[in-house]
Amino acid sequence: STKKLKSDLPEICGYNDEDDSDAENSDSSEHQRQMIAEAFADDDVMEDFRKEKAEILAASKPKDIDLTLPGWGEWGGGGLVPSKKKRKRFTIKAPPEEKPRKDLNKGHLIVNADKDSKLREHQVSNLPSLFNSVSDFEASIRAPIGDTFQPRTAFLKMVAPKVVTKLGHTIEPMDKTALLNQNKQVVEELLIHKS
């Protein structure tokens, strides 16, 4: 009861299909097609893809969980098979699929529907306050920060701490005036951006 995928095999063609006016070109393109067909004769890529998709579909379907333990409530011994009644009693039925997969009837693709929670933690939903447009923010993210991508001096400037203290030196706590000054600057920046 496996479904046959409705994807077509690619048409094997040569590089010089437009220049088939001469007999020499047609012979060379025919020869090239034969060479490509011979090179990929053993590779059944479409069949491999179908098998891989069938495995993914089978793995994504919910399965019943069998919790039967042989010997519990029955006689023990080698070759013991639990009764059907016991199997039925201790089997947890899998819930039905909530909604069908997006790639169920699409034979040429596999859609990965698993959400990566680790990746979601690093995604940004709102534009950071330092940037005026989405394109500016994306351009800043696109540039790599690591020391293998930039000169050593530029990398050290980027990762240098904003506050440097000596070992054993006490750091005085912020007072209210410094906090109020920072809040005034933030409010002024917001007013400037709105107008």
PDB file of C-alpha atoms in Angstrom:
ATOM      1  CA  SER A   1       0.000   0.000   0.000  1.00  0.00           C
ATOM      2  CA  THR A   2       2.948   2.343  -0.590  1.00  0.00           C
ATOM      3  CA  LYS A   3       2.250   5.345  -2.745  1.00  0.00           C
ATOM      4  CA  LYS A   4       4.232   5.888  -5.904  1.00  0.00           C
ATOM      5  CA  LEU A   5       5.759   9.332  -6.077  1.00  0.00           C
ATOM      6  CA  LYS A   6       4.618  11.377  -9.041  1.00  0.00           C
ATOM      7  CA  SER A   7       7.968  12.947  -9.857  1.00  0.00           C
ATOM      8  CA  ASP A   8       9.542  12.544 -13.264  1.00  0.00           C
ATOM      9  CA  LEU A   9      13.051  11.481 -14.052  1.00  0.00           C
ATOM     10  CA  PRO A  10      15.202  14.301 -15.411  1.00  0.00           C
ATOM     11  CA  GLU A  11      15.781  14.389 -19.140  1.00  0.00           C
ATOM     12  CA  ILE A  12      19.408  13.707 -19.898  1.00  0.00           C
ATOM     13  CA  CYS A  13      20.695  16.291 -22.337  1.00  0.00           C
ATOM     14  CA  GLY A  14      24.060  17.471 -23.558  1.00  0.00           C
ATOM     15  CA  TYR A  15      25.664  20.875 -23.396  1.00  0.00           C
ATOM     16  CA  ASN A  16      25.403  21.642 -27.116  1.00  0.00           C
ATOM     17  CA  ASP A  17      21.694  21.070 -27.756  1.00  0.00           C
ATOM     18  CA  GLU A  18      21.217  24.453 -29.431  1.00  0.00           C
ATOM     19  CA  ASP A  19      23.999  23.829 -31.998  1.00  0.00           C
ATOM     20  CA  ASP A  20      22.599  20.675 -33.590  1.00  0.00           C
ATOM     21  CA  SER A  21      22.629  22.125 -37.103  1.00  0.00           C
ATOM     22  CA  ASP A  22      25.809  20.291 -38.193  1.00  0.00           C
ATOM     23  CA  ALA A  23      26.135  16.540 -38.425  1.00  0.00           C
ATOM     24  CA  GLU A  24      29.346  16.657 -36.361  1.00  0.00           C
ATOM     25  CA  ASN A  25      27.646  18.478 -33.507  1.00  0.00           C
ATOM     26  CA  SER A  26      24.742  16.044 -33.493  1.00  0.00           C
ATOM     27  CA  ASP A  27      27.170  13.103 -33.389  1.00  0.00           C
ATOM     28  CA  SER A  28      29.151  14.670 -30.554  1.00  0.00           C
ATOM     29  CA  SER A  29      26.019  15.538 -28.570  1.00  0.00           C
ATOM     30  CA  GLU A  30      24.679  11.997 -29.081  1.00  0.00           C
ATOM     31  CA  HIS A  31      28.032  10.622 -27.943  1.00  0.00           C
ATOM     32  CA  GLN A  32      27.928  12.943 -24.929  1.00  0.00           C
ATOM     33  CA  ARG A  33      24.410  11.760 -24.024  1.00  0.00           C
ATOM     34  CA  GLN A  34      25.549   8.141 -24.210  1.00  0.00           C
ATOM     35  CA  MET A  35      28.548   8.879 -21.975  1.00  0.00           C
ATOM     36  CA  ILE A  36      26.335  10.599 -19.386  1.00  0.00           C
ATOM     37  CA  ALA A  37      23.819   7.737 -19.507  1.00  0.00           C
ATOM     38  CA  GLU A  38      26.646   5.193 -18.994  1.00  0.00           C
ATOM     39  CA  ALA A  39      28.200   7.209 -16.151  1.00  0.00           C
ATOM     40  CA  PHE A  40      24.931   7.401 -14.227  1.00  0.00           C
ATOM     41  CA  ALA A  41      23.493   4.033 -15.236  1.00  0.00           C
ATOM     42  CA  ASP A  42      23.921   2.467 -11.793  1.00  0.00           C
ATOM     43  CA  ASP A  43      22.743   5.544  -9.890  1.00  0.00           C
ATOM     44  CA  ASP A  44      19.021   5.305  -9.250  1.00  0.00           C
ATOM     45  CA  VAL A  45      18.737   8.620  -7.445  1.00  0.00           C
ATOM     46  CA  MET A  46      14.962   8.825  -7.677  1.00  0.00           C
ATOM     47  CA  GLU A  47      14.497   5.365  -6.124  1.00  0.00           C
ATOM     48  CA  ASP A  48      16.921   6.260  -3.311  1.00  0.00           C
ATOM     49  CA  PHE A  49      14.963   9.463  -2.718  1.00  0.00           C
ATOM     50  CA  ARG A  50      11.673   7.545  -2.610  1.00  0.00           C
ATOM     51  CA  LYS A  51      13.101   5.123  -0.035  1.00  0.00           C
ATOM     52  CA  GLU A  52      14.458   7.958   2.093  1.00  0.00           C
ATOM     53  CA  LYS A  53      11.117   9.781   1.998  1.00  0.00           C
ATOM     54  CA  ALA A  54       9.237   6.586   2.880  1.00  0.00           C
ATOM     55  CA  GLU A  55      11.543   6.092   5.897  1.00  0.00           C
ATOM     56  CA  ILE A  56      10.985   9.688   7.031  1.00  0.00           C
ATOM     57  CA  LEU A  57       7.211   9.349   6.651  1.00  0.00           C
ATOM     58  CA  ALA A  58       7.225   6.084   8.596  1.00  0.00           C
ATOM     59  CA  ALA A  59       9.363   7.600  11.362  1.00  0.00           C
ATOM     60  CA  SER A  60       7.107  10.660  11.664  1.00  0.00           C
ATOM     61  CA  LYS A  61       3.911   8.632  12.152  1.00  0.00           C
ATOM     62  CA  PRO A  62       2.930   8.058  15.794  1.00  0.00           C
ATOM     63  CA  LYS A  63       3.317   4.438  16.906  1.00  0.00           C
ATOM     64  CA  ASP A  64       1.588   2.367  19.585  1.00  0.00           C
ATOM     65  CA  ILE A  65       3.652   1.718  22.729  1.00  0.00           C
ATOM     66  CA  ASP A  66       3.712  -1.886  23.945  1.00  0.00           C
ATOM     67  CA  LEU A  67       4.261  -2.080  27.738  1.00  0.00           C
ATOM     68  CA  THR A  68       3.761  -5.836  28.165  1.00  0.00           C
ATOM     69  CA  LEU A  69       6.365  -7.677  30.180  1.00  0.00           C
ATOM     70  CA  PRO A  70       6.613 -11.428  29.709  1.00  0.00           C
ATOM     71  CA  GLY A  71       6.004 -13.427  32.876  1.00  0.00           C
ATOM     72  CA  TRP A  72       4.020 -10.826  34.797  1.00  0.00           C
ATOM     73  CA  GLY A  73       0.689 -12.400  35.692  1.00  0.00           C
ATOM     74  CA  GLU A  74       1.451 -15.536  33.669  1.00  0.00           C
ATOM     75  CA  TRP A  75       3.647 -18.561  33.842  1.00  0.00           C
ATOM     76  CA  GLY A  76       7.329 -17.918  33.162  1.00  0.00           C
ATOM     77  CA  GLY A  77       9.904 -19.803  31.159  1.00  0.00           C
ATOM     78  CA  GLY A  78      11.818 -19.776  27.904  1.00  0.00           C
ATOM     79  CA  GLY A  79      10.001 -18.914  24.685  1.00  0.00           C
ATOM     80  CA  LEU A  80       7.133 -17.247  26.534  1.00  0.00           C
ATOM     81  CA  VAL A  81       4.772 -15.184  24.371  1.00  0.00           C
ATOM     82  CA  PRO A  82       2.349 -12.797  26.147  1.00  0.00           C
ATOM     83  CA  SER A  83      -1.331 -13.383  25.380  1.00  0.00           C
ATOM     84  CA  LYS A  84      -3.298 -11.140  23.023  1.00  0.00           C
ATOM     85  CA  LYS A  85      -5.518 -10.031  25.898  1.00  0.00           C
ATOM     86  CA  LYS A  86      -2.490  -8.919  27.910  1.00  0.00           C
ATOM     87  CA  ARG A  87      -0.957  -7.145  24.894  1.00  0.00           C
ATOM     88  CA  LYS A  88      -4.200  -5.300  24.267  1.00  0.00           C
ATOM     89  CA  ARG A  89      -4.476  -4.274  27.909  1.00  0.00           C
ATOM     90  CA  PHE A  90      -0.909  -2.933  28.170  1.00  0.00           C
ATOM     91  CA  THR A  91      -0.639  -1.225  24.796  1.00  0.00           C
ATOM     92  CA  ILE A  92      -0.956   2.543  24.678  1.00  0.00           C
ATOM     93  CA  LYS A  93      -2.624   3.617  21.462  1.00  0.00           C
ATOM     94  CA  ALA A  94      -0.894   6.363  19.514  1.00  0.00           C
ATOM     95  CA  PRO A  95      -2.924   9.528  19.049  1.00  0.00           C
ATOM     96  CA  PRO A  96      -4.139  10.176  15.507  1.00  0.00           C
ATOM     97  CA  GLU A  97      -2.130  12.600  13.400  1.00  0.00           C
ATOM     98  CA  GLU A  98      -3.278  16.160  14.017  1.00  0.00           C
ATOM     99  CA  LYS A  99      -2.749  17.362  10.464  1.00  0.00           C
ATOM    100  CA  PRO A 100      -1.159  15.735   7.440  1.00  0.00           C
ATOM    101  CA  ARG A 101       2.404  16.508   6.442  1.00  0.00           C
ATOM    102  CA  LYS A 102       2.944  19.312   3.944  1.00  0.00           C
ATOM    103  CA  ASP A 103       5.025  17.068   1.696  1.00  0.00           C
ATOM    104  CA  LEU A 104       2.679  14.059   1.775  1.00  0.00           C
ATOM    105  CA  ASN A 105       1.493  14.321  -1.834  1.00  0.00           C
ATOM    106  CA  LYS A 106       4.550  16.110  -3.187  1.00  0.00           C
ATOM    107  CA  GLY A 107       6.838  13.454  -4.584  1.00  0.00           C
ATOM    108  CA  HIS A 108       9.788  15.694  -5.331  1.00  0.00           C
ATOM    109  CA  LEU A 109      10.517  17.145  -1.898  1.00  0.00           C
ATOM    110  CA  ILE A 110      10.837  16.455   1.807  1.00  0.00           C
ATOM    111  CA  VAL A 111       9.711  19.193   4.206  1.00  0.00           C
ATOM    112  CA  ASN A 112      11.438  19.250   7.586  1.00  0.00           C
ATOM    113  CA  ALA A 113       8.642  20.266   9.950  1.00  0.00           C
ATOM    114  CA  ASP A 114      10.644  19.866  13.160  1.00  0.00           C
ATOM    115  CA  LYS A 115      11.138  23.157  14.911  1.00  0.00           C
ATOM    116  CA  ASP A 116      14.607  23.711  16.263  1.00  0.00           C
ATOM    117  CA  SER A 117      14.217  25.214  19.724  1.00  0.00           C
ATOM    118  CA  LYS A 118      17.937  25.980  20.025  1.00  0.00           C
ATOM    119  CA  LEU A 119      17.787  28.005  16.830  1.00  0.00           C
ATOM    120  CA  ARG A 120      14.630  29.815  17.958  1.00  0.00           C
ATOM    121  CA  GLU A 121      16.473  31.186  21.012  1.00  0.00           C
ATOM    122  CA  HIS A 122      18.855  33.072  18.726  1.00  0.00           C
ATOM    123  CA  GLN A 123      16.235  34.477  16.334  1.00  0.00           C
ATOM    124  CA  VAL A 124      15.272  38.134  16.592  1.00  0.00           C
ATOM    125  CA  SER A 125      11.598  39.139  16.497  1.00  0.00           C
ATOM    126  CA  ASN A 126      11.989  42.916  16.938  1.00  0.00           C
ATOM    127  CA  LEU A 127      14.490  45.339  15.437  1.00  0.00           C
ATOM    128  CA  PRO A 128      17.196  46.257  18.000  1.00  0.00           C
ATOM    129  CA  SER A 129      17.178  49.909  19.076  1.00  0.00           C
ATOM    130  CA  LEU A 130      20.590  50.642  17.554  1.00  0.00           C
ATOM    131  CA  PHE A 131      19.326  50.108  13.998  1.00  0.00           C
ATOM    132  CA  ASN A 132      16.953  52.183  11.889  1.00  0.00           C
ATOM    133  CA  SER A 133      16.103  49.581   9.247  1.00  0.00           C
ATOM    134  CA  VAL A 134      15.972  45.834   8.860  1.00  0.00           C
ATOM    135  CA  SER A 135      18.533  45.934   6.043  1.00  0.00           C
ATOM    136  CA  ASP A 136      21.080  47.692   8.305  1.00  0.00           C
ATOM    137  CA  PHE A 137      20.594  45.064  11.002  1.00  0.00           C
ATOM    138  CA  GLU A 138      20.890  42.177   8.530  1.00  0.00           C
ATOM    139  CA  ALA A 139      24.054  43.716   7.060  1.00  0.00           C
ATOM    140  CA  SER A 140      25.623  43.927  10.524  1.00  0.00           C
ATOM    141  CA  ILE A 141      24.771  40.287  11.264  1.00  0.00           C
ATOM    142  CA  ARG A 142      26.015  39.097   7.882  1.00  0.00           C
ATOM    143  CA  ALA A 143      29.583  40.190   8.661  1.00  0.00           C
ATOM    144  CA  PRO A 144      31.401  37.480  10.652  1.00  0.00           C
ATOM    145  CA  ILE A 145      32.943  38.458  13.978  1.00  0.00           C
ATOM    146  CA  GLY A 146      35.455  35.653  14.556  1.00  0.00           C
ATOM    147  CA  ASP A 147      39.214  36.150  14.606  1.00  0.00           C
ATOM    148  CA  THR A 148      39.620  33.889  11.576  1.00  0.00           C
ATOM    149  CA  PHE A 149      37.585  36.316   9.434  1.00  0.00           C
ATOM    150  CA  GLN A 150      39.057  39.647  10.580  1.00  0.00           C
ATOM    151  CA  PRO A 151      42.487  41.019  11.425  1.00  0.00           C
ATOM    152  CA  ARG A 152      43.611  40.279  14.955  1.00  0.00           C
ATOM    153  CA  THR A 153      43.611  43.941  16.045  1.00  0.00           C
ATOM    154  CA  ALA A 154      40.059  44.547  14.788  1.00  0.00           C
ATOM    155  CA  PHE A 155      38.848  41.373  16.500  1.00  0.00           C
ATOM    156  CA  LEU A 156      40.421  42.394  19.832  1.00  0.00           C
ATOM    157  CA  LYS A 157      38.798  45.833  19.615  1.00  0.00           C
ATOM    158  CA  MET A 158      35.401  44.263  19.014  1.00  0.00           C
ATOM    159  CA  VAL A 159      35.585  41.831  21.934  1.00  0.00           C
ATOM    160  CA  ALA A 160      37.311  44.188  24.379  1.00  0.00           C
ATOM    161  CA  PRO A 161      35.281  44.706  27.571  1.00  0.00           C
ATOM    162  CA  LYS A 162      33.687  48.161  28.016  1.00  0.00           C
ATOM    163  CA  VAL A 163      34.855  48.432  31.624  1.00  0.00           C
ATOM    164  CA  VAL A 164      38.371  47.361  32.608  1.00  0.00           C
ATOM    165  CA  THR A 165      39.327  47.079  36.268  1.00  0.00           C
ATOM    166  CA  LYS A 166      42.449  45.940  38.020  1.00  0.00           C
ATOM    167  CA  LEU A 167      42.425  42.874  40.226  1.00  0.00           C
ATOM    168  CA  GLY A 168      41.299  43.760  43.755  1.00  0.00           C
ATOM    169  CA  HIS A 169      40.003  47.225  42.787  1.00  0.00           C
ATOM    170  CA  THR A 170      36.543  48.051  44.160  1.00  0.00           C
ATOM    171  CA  ILE A 171      33.845  49.130  41.760  1.00  0.00           C
ATOM    172  CA  GLU A 172      31.619  51.905  43.049  1.00  0.00           C
ATOM    173  CA  PRO A 173      27.881  51.325  42.529  1.00  0.00           C
ATOM    174  CA  MET A 174      25.926  53.600  40.193  1.00  0.00           C
ATOM    175  CA  ASP A 175      24.064  56.443  41.813  1.00  0.00           C
ATOM    176  CA  LYS A 176      20.607  57.711  40.843  1.00  0.00           C
ATOM    177  CA  THR A 177      21.919  60.656  38.820  1.00  0.00           C
ATOM    178  CA  ALA A 178      23.797  58.381  36.391  1.00  0.00           C
ATOM    179  CA  LEU A 179      20.699  56.259  35.931  1.00  0.00           C
ATOM    180  CA  LEU A 180      18.499  59.346  35.361  1.00  0.00           C
ATOM    181  CA  ASN A 181      20.985  60.732  32.823  1.00  0.00           C
ATOM    182  CA  GLN A 182      20.874  57.448  30.896  1.00  0.00           C
ATOM    183  CA  ASN A 183      17.061  57.481  30.908  1.00  0.00           C
ATOM    184  CA  LYS A 184      17.018  61.074  29.614  1.00  0.00           C
ATOM    185  CA  GLN A 185      19.328  60.100  26.745  1.00  0.00           C
ATOM    186  CA  VAL A 186      17.105  57.151  25.809  1.00  0.00           C
ATOM    187  CA  VAL A 187      13.963  59.343  25.834  1.00  0.00           C
ATOM    188  CA  GLU A 188      15.702  61.991  23.696  1.00  0.00           C
ATOM    189  CA  GLU A 189      16.797  59.328  21.174  1.00  0.00           C
ATOM    190  CA  LEU A 190      13.234  58.011  20.948  1.00  0.00           C
ATOM    191  CA  LEU A 191      11.859  61.489  20.339  1.00  0.00           C
ATOM    192  CA  ILE A 192      14.455  62.122  17.638  1.00  0.00           C
ATOM    193  CA  HIS A 193      13.623  58.829  15.885  1.00  0.00           C
ATOM    194  CA  LYS A 194       9.859  59.518  15.942  1.00  0.00           C
ATOM    195  CA  SER A 195      10.171  62.956  14.366  1.00  0.00           C
TER     196      SER A 195
END
